[in-house]
mmCIF file of C-alpha atoms in Angstrom:
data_model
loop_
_atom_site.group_PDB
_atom_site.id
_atom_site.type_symbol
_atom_site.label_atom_id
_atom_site.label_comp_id
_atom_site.label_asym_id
_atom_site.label_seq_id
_atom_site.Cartn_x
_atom_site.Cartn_y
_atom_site.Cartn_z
ATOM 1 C CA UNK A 20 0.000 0.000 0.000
ATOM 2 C CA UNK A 21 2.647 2.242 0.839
ATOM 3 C CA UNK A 22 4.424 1.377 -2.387
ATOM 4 C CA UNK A 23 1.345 2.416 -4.564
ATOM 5 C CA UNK A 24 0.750 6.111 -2.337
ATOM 6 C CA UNK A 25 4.739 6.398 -3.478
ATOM 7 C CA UNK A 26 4.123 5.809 -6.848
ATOM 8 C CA UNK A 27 1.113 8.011 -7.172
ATOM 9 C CA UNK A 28 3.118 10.868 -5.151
ATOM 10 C CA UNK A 29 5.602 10.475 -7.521
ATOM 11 C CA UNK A 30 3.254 10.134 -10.756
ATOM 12 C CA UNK A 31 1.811 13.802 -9.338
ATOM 13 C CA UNK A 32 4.498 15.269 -8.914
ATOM 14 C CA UNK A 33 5.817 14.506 -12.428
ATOM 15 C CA UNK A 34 2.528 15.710 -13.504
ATOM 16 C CA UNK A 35 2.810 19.044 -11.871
ATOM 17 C CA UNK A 36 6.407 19.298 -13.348
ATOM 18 C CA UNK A 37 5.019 18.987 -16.953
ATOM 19 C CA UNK A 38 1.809 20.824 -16.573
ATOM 20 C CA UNK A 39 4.119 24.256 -15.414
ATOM 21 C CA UNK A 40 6.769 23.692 -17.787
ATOM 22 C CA UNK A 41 3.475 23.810 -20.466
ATOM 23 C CA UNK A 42 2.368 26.711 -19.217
ATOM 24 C CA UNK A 43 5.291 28.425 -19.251
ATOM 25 C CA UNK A 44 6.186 27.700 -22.576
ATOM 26 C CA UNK A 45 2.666 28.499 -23.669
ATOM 27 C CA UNK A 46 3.277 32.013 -24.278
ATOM 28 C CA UNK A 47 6.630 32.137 -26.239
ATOM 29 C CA UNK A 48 4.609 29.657 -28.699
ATOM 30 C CA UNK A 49 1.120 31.756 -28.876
ATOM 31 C CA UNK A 50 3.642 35.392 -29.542
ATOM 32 C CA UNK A 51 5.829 33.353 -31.835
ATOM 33 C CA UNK A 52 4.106 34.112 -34.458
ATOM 34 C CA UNK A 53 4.260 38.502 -33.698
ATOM 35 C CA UNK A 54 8.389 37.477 -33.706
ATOM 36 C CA UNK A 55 8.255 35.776 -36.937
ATOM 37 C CA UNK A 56 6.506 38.588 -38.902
ATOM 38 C CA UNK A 57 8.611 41.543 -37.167
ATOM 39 C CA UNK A 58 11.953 39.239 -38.337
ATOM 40 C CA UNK A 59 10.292 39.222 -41.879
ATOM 41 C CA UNK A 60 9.581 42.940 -42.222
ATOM 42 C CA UNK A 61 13.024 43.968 -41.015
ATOM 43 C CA UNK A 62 14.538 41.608 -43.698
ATOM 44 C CA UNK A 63 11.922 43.513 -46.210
ATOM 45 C CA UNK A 64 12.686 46.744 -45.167
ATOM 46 C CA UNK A 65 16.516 45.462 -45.864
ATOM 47 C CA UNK A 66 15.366 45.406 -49.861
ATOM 48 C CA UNK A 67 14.633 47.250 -52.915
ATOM 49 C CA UNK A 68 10.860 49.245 -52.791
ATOM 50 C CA UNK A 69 8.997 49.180 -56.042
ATOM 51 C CA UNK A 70 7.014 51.921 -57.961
ATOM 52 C CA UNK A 71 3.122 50.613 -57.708
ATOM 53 C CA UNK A 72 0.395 52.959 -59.006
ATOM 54 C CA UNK A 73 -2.711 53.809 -56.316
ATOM 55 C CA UNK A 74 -4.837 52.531 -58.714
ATOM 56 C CA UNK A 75 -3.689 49.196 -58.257
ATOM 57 C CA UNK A 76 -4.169 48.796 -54.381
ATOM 58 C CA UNK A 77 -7.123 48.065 -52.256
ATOM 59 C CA UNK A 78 -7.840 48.905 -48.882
ATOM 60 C CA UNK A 79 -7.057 47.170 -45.961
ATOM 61 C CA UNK A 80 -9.253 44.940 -43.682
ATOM 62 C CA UNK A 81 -8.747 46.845 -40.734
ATOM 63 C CA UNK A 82 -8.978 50.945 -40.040
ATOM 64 C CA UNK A 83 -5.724 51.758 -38.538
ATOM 65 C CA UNK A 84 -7.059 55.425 -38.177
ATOM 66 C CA UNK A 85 -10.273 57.172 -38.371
ATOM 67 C CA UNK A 86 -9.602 59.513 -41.116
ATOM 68 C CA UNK A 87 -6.735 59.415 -43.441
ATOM 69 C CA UNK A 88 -7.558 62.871 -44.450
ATOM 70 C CA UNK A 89 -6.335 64.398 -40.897
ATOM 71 C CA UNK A 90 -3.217 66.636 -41.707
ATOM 72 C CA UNK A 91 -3.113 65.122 -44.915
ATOM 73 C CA UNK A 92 -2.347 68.349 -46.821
ATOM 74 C CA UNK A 93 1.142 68.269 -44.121
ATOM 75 C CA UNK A 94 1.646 65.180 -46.096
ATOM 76 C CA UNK A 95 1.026 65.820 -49.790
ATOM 77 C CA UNK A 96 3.132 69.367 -49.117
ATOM 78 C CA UNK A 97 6.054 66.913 -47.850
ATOM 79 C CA UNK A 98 6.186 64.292 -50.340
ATOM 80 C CA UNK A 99 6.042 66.584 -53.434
ATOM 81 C CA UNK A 100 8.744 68.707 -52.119
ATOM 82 C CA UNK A 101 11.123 65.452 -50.729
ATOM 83 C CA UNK A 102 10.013 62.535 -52.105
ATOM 84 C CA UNK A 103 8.269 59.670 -50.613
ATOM 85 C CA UNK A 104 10.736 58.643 -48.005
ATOM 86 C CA UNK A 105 9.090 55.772 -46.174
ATOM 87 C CA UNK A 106 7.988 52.832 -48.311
ATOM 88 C CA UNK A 107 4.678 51.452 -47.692
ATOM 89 C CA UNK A 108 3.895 47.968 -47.476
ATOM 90 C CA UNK A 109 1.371 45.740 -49.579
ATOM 91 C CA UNK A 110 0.669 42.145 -50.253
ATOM 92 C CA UNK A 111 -0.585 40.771 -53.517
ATOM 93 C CA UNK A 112 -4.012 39.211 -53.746
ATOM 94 C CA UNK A 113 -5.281 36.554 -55.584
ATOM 95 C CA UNK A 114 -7.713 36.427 -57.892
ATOM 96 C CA UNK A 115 -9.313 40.102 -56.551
ATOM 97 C CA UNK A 116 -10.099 42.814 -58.659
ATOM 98 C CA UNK A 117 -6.761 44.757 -57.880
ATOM 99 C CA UNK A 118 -3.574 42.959 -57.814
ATOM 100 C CA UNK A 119 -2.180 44.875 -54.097
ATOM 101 C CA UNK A 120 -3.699 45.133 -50.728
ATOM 102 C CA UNK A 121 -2.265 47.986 -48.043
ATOM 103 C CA UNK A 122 -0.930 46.590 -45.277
ATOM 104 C CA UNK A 123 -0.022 49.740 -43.730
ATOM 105 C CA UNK A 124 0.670 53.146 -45.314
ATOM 106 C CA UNK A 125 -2.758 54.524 -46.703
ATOM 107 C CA UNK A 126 -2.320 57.778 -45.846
ATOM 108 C CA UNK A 127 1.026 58.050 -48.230
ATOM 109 C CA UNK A 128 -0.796 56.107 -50.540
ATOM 110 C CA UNK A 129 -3.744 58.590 -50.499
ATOM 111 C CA UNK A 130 -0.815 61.424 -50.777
ATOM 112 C CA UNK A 131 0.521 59.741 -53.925
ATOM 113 C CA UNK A 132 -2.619 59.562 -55.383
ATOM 114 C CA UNK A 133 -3.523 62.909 -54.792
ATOM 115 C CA UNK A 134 -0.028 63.417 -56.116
ATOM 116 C CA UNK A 135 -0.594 61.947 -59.651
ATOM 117 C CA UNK A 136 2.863 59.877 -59.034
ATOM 118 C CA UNK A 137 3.274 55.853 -58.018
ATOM 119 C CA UNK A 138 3.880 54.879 -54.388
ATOM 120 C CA UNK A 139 7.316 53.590 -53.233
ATOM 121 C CA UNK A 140 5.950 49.948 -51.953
ATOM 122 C CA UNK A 141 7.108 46.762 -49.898
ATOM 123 C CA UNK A 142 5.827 43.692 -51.790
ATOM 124 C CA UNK A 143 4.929 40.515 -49.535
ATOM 125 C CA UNK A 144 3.472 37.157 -49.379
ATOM 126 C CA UNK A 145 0.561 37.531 -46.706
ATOM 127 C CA UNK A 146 -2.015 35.559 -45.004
ATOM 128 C CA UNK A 147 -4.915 37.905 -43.070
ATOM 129 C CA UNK A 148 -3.223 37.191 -39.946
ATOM 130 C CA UNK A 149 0.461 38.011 -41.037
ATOM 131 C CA UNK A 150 -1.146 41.361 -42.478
ATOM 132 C CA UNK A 151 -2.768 42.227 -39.585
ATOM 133 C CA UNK A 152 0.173 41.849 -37.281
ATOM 134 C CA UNK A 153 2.692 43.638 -39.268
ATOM 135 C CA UNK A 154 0.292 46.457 -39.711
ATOM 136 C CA UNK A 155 -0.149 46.841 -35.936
ATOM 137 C CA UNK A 156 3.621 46.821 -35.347
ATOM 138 C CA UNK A 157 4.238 49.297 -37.659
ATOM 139 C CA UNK A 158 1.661 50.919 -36.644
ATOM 140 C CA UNK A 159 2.578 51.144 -32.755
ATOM 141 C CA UNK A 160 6.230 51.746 -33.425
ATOM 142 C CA UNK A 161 5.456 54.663 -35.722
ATOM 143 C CA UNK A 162 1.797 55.936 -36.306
ATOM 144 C CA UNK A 163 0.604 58.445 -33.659
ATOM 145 C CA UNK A 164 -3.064 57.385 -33.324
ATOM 146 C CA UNK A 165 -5.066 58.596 -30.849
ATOM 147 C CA UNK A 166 -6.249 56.291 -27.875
ATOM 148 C CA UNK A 167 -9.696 56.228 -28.665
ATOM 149 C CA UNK A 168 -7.829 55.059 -32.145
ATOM 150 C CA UNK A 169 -5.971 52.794 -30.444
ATOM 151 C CA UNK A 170 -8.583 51.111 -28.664
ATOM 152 C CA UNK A 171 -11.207 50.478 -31.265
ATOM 153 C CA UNK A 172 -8.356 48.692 -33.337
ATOM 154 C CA UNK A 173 -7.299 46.969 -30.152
ATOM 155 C CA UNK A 174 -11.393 45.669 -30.329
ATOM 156 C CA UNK A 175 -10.790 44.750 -34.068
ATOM 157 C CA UNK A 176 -7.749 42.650 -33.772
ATOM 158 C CA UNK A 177 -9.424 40.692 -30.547
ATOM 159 C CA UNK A 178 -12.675 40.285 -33.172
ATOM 160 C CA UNK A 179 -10.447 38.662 -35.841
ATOM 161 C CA UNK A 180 -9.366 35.728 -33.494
ATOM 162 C CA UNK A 181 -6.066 37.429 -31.668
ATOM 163 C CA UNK A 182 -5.400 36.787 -28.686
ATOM 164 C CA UNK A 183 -5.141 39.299 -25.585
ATOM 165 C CA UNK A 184 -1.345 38.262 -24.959
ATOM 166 C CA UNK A 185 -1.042 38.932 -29.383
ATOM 167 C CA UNK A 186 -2.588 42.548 -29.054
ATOM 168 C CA UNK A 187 -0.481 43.564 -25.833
ATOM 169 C CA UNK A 188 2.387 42.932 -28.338
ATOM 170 C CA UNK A 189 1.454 43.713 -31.203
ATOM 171 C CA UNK A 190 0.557 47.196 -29.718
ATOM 172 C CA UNK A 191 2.989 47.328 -27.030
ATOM 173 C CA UNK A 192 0.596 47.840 -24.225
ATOM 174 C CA UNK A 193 0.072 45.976 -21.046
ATOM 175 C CA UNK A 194 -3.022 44.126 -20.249
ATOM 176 C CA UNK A 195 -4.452 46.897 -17.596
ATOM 177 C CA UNK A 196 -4.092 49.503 -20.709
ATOM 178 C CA UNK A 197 -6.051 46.976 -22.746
ATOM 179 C CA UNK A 198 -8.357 46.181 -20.444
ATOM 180 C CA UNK A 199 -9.448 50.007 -20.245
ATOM 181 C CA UNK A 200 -9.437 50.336 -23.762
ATOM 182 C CA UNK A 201 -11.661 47.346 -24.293
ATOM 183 C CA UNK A 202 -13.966 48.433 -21.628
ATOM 184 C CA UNK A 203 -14.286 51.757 -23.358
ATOM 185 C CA UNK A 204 -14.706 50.707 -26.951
ATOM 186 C CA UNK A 205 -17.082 47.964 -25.483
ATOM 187 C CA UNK A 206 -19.394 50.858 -23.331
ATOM 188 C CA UNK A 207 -19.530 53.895 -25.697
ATOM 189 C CA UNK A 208 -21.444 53.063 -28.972
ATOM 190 C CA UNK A 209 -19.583 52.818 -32.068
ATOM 191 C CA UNK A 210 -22.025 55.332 -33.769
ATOM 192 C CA UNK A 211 -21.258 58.019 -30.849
ATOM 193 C CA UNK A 212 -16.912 57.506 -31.296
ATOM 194 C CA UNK A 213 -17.456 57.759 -35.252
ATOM 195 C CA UNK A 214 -19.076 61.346 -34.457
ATOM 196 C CA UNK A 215 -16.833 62.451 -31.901
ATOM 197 C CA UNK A 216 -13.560 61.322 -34.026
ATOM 198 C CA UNK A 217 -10.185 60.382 -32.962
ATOM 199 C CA UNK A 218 -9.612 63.567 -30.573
ATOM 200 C CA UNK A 219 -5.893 63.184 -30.713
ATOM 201 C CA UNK A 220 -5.210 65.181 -27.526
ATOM 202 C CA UNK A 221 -7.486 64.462 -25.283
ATOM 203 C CA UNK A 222 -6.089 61.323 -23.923
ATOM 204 C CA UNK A 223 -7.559 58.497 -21.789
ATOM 205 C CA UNK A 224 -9.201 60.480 -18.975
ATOM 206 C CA UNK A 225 -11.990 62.083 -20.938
ATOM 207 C CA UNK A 226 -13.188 58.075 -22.695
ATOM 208 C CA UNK A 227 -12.532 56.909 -19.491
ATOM 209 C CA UNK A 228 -15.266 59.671 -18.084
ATOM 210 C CA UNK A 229 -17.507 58.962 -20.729
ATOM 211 C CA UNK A 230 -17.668 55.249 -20.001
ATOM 212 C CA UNK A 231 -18.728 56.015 -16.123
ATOM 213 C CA UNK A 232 -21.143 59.300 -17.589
ATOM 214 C CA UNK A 233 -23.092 56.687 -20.149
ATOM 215 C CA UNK A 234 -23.471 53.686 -17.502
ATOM 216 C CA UNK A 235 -25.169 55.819 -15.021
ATOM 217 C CA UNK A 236 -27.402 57.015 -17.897
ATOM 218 C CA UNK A 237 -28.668 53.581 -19.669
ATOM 219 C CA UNK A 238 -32.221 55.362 -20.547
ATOM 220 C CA UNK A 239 -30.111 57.520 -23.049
ATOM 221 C CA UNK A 240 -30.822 56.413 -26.405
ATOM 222 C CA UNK A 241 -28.257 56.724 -29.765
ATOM 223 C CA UNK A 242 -30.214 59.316 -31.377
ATOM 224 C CA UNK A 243 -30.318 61.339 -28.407
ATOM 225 C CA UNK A 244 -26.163 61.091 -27.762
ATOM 226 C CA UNK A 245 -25.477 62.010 -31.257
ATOM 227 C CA UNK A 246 -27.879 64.957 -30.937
ATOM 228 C CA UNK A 247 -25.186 66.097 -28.401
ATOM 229 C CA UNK A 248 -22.281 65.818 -30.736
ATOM 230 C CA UNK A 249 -21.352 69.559 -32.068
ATOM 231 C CA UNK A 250 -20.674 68.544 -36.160
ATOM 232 C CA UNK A 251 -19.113 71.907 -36.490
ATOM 233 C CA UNK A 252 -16.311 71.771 -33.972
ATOM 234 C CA UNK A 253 -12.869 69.906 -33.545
ATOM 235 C CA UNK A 254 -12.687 66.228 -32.437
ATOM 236 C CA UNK A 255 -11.388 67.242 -28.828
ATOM 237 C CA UNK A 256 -14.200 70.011 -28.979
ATOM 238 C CA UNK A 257 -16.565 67.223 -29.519
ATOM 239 C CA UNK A 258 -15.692 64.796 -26.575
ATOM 240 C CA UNK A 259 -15.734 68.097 -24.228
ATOM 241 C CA UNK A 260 -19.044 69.123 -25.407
ATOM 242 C CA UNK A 261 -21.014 65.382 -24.898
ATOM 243 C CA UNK A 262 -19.325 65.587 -21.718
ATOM 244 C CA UNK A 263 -21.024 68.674 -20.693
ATOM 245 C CA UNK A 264 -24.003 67.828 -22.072
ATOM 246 C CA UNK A 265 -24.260 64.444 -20.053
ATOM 247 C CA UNK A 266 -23.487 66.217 -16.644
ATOM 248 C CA UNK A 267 -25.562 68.832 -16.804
ATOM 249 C CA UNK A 268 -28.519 66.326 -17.285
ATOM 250 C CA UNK A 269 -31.017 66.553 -14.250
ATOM 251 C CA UNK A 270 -30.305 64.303 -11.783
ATOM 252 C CA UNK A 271 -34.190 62.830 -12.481
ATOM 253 C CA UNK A 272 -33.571 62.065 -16.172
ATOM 254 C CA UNK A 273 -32.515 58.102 -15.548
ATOM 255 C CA UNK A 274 -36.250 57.536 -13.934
ATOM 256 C CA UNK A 275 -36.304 55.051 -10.801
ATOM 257 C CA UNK A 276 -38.182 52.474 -12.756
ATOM 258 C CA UNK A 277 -35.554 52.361 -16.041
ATOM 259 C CA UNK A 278 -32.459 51.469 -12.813
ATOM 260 C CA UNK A 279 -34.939 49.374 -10.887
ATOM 261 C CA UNK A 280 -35.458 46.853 -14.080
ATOM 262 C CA UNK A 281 -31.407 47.060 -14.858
ATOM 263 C CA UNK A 282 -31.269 45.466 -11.244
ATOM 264 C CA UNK A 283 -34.056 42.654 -11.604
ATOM 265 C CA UNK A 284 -32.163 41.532 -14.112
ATOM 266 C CA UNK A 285 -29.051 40.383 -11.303
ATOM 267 C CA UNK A 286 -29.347 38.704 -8.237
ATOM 268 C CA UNK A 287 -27.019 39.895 -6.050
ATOM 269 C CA UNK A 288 -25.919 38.045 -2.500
ATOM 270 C CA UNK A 289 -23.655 39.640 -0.825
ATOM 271 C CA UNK A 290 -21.586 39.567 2.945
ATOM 272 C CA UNK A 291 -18.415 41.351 3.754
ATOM 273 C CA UNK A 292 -16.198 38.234 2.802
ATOM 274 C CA UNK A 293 -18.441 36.666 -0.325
ATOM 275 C CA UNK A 294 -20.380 38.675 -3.534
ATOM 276 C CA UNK A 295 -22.292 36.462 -5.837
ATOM 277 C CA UNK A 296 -24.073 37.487 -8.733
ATOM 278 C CA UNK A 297 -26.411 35.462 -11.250
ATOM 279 C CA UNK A 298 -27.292 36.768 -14.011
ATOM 280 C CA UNK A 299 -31.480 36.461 -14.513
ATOM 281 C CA UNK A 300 -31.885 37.321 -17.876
ATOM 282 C CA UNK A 301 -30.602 36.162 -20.725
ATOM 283 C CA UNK A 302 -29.894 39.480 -22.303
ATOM 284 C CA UNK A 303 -27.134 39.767 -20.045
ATOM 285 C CA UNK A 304 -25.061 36.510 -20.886
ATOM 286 C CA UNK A 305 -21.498 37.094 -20.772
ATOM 287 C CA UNK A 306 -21.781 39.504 -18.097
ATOM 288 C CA UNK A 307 -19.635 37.805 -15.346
ATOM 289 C CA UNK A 308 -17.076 36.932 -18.093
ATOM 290 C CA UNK A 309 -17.057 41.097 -18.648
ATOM 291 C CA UNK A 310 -16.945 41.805 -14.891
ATOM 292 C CA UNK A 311 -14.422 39.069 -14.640
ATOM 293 C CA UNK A 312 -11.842 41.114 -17.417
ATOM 294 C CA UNK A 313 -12.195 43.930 -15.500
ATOM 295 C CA UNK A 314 -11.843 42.920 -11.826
ATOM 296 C CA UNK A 315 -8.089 43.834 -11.568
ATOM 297 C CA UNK A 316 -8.820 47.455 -12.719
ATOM 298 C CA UNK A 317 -12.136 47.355 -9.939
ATOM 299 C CA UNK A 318 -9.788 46.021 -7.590
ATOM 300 C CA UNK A 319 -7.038 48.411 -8.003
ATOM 301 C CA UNK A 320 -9.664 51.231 -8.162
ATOM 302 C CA UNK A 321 -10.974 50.116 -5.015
ATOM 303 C CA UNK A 322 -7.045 49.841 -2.735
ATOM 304 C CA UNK A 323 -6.207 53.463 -4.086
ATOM 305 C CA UNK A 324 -9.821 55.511 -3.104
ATOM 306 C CA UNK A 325 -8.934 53.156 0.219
ATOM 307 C CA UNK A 326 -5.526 54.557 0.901
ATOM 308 C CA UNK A 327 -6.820 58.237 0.215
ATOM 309 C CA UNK A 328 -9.325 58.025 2.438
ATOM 310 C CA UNK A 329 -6.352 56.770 5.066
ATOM 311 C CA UNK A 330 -4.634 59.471 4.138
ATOM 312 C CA UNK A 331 -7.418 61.982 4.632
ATOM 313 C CA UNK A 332 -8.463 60.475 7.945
ATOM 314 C CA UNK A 333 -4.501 61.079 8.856
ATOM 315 C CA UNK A 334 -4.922 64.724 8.062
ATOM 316 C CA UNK A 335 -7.680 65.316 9.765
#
């Protein structure tokens, strides 16, 4: 008896052993990939470019920016007095009506074009998953998007099958920064970002606000935030002025009755060591899986307004 407990000690412990060392090779495997597309764009960039024409390139899957006509004209002004000095980078396409497909560059190609002269081009051999990941590494080395920007691409790549670890490398962010950005992009409606822009220097702070202003006001409805968006004022002008226009709402206008169904649809148990929550309608499925992504933020949320009020109790 004592021979078999040994052996199945032993058999565990062995089984521990391999399931860390597969865990912790997990994620060099799952990035591999992000390595083995940066290695082949640095040995592209080491070779010749080659004149394409615009009108031989489609666009690209994926928006890496809002609008490719922001400080465009800077662009044009630059490339017709110097040249095209960065290359952009395309793959051929099969069988499509246009024999190129940007991987990253639109905005020089839309220059060029504008230009009357070919673009300076990269050509490569890529799947959609290759051409995704180079154009986000490009993309986060070089291209100063916004983070609104920034976090709606984040959403894209996670829609096309990456994986959180992929789009913290691809875009060089940790997973808190992603987790904020996806909580954003997830909260505020696509229609209402469109409308407001990319609002290039406004930051996180001001989304981040936005997020908390919309979830205490679920009775709002799309036509009524877009009402709020000023069409004849700058991006950043924009955010400010749905901003204002949410907190100066009466403290009435989310009615008693609209928060008292949001909470009928959870039941909530709760003691100071234990919170459980079941979701009771099926409208909310994948909630917990949401409140799950985001309990590290919650949780560091929670320890700082704690140590401030330690600190203010000090004070006083």
């Amino acid at each position: 008896m004592r021979k078999d407990l040994l052996a199945s000690s032993l058999k565990a412990v062995r089984e521990g052993r391999e399931a860390a060392k597969a865990e912790a090779d997990l994620k060099p495997r799952r990035l591999s990939g992000v390595l083995d597309v940066q290695r082949g764009l640095d040995q592209l960039a080491a070779g010749a470019a080659r004149a394409i024409s615009p009108s031989e390139i489609a666009g690209s899957a994926i928006r890496d920016r809002f609008d490719i006509q922001d400080e465009l004209e800077d662009l044009v002004a630059s490339i017709k007095a110097s040249g095209q000095r960065l290359p952009v980078l395309l793959r051929r396409v099969r069988g499509g009506p246009l024999p190129y497909e940007v991987v990253y560059g639109r905005r020089r190609i839309e220059a060029c074009r504008q230009l009357g002269i070919d673009v300076q081009a990269y050509i490569s051999e890529m799947d959609d998953r290759e051409a995704l990941i180079s154009q986000g590494l490009e993309n986060a080395a070089r291209l100063q998007r916004s983070f609104i920007e920034q976090a709606v691409y984040a959403e894209q790549l996670l829609n096309h099958s990456f994986s959180r670890d992929e789009v913290c490398d691809v875009l060089a962010i940790d997973k808190t920064t992603l987790s904020r950005m996806l909580g954003i992009a997830e909260a505020v409606p696509a229609t209402l970002i469109a409308a407001i822009g990319p609002a290039h220097d406004s930051g996180r702070r001001p989304w981040m606000q936005l997020r908390e202003v919309l979830s205490a006001q679920p009775d709002l409805t799309e036509a009524a935030l877009l009402a709020m968006v000023p069409a004849d004022r700058a991006s950043n002008e924009r955010l400010q002025a749905v901003l204002t226009a949410l907190t100066k709402r009466p403290a009435g206008a989310q009615t008693a009755s609209a928060k008292r169904v949001l909470r009928e649809k959870l039941t909530i148990e709760r003691s100071p060591k234990k919170l459980a929550i079941r979701c009771a309608d099926k409208s909310l499925t994948g909630f917990t899986a949401y409140l799950d992504d985001r309990l590290d933020q919650i949780l560091e949320d929670y320890l700082r307004d704690q140590g401030k009020a330690k600190a203010t109790s000090r004070v006083k």
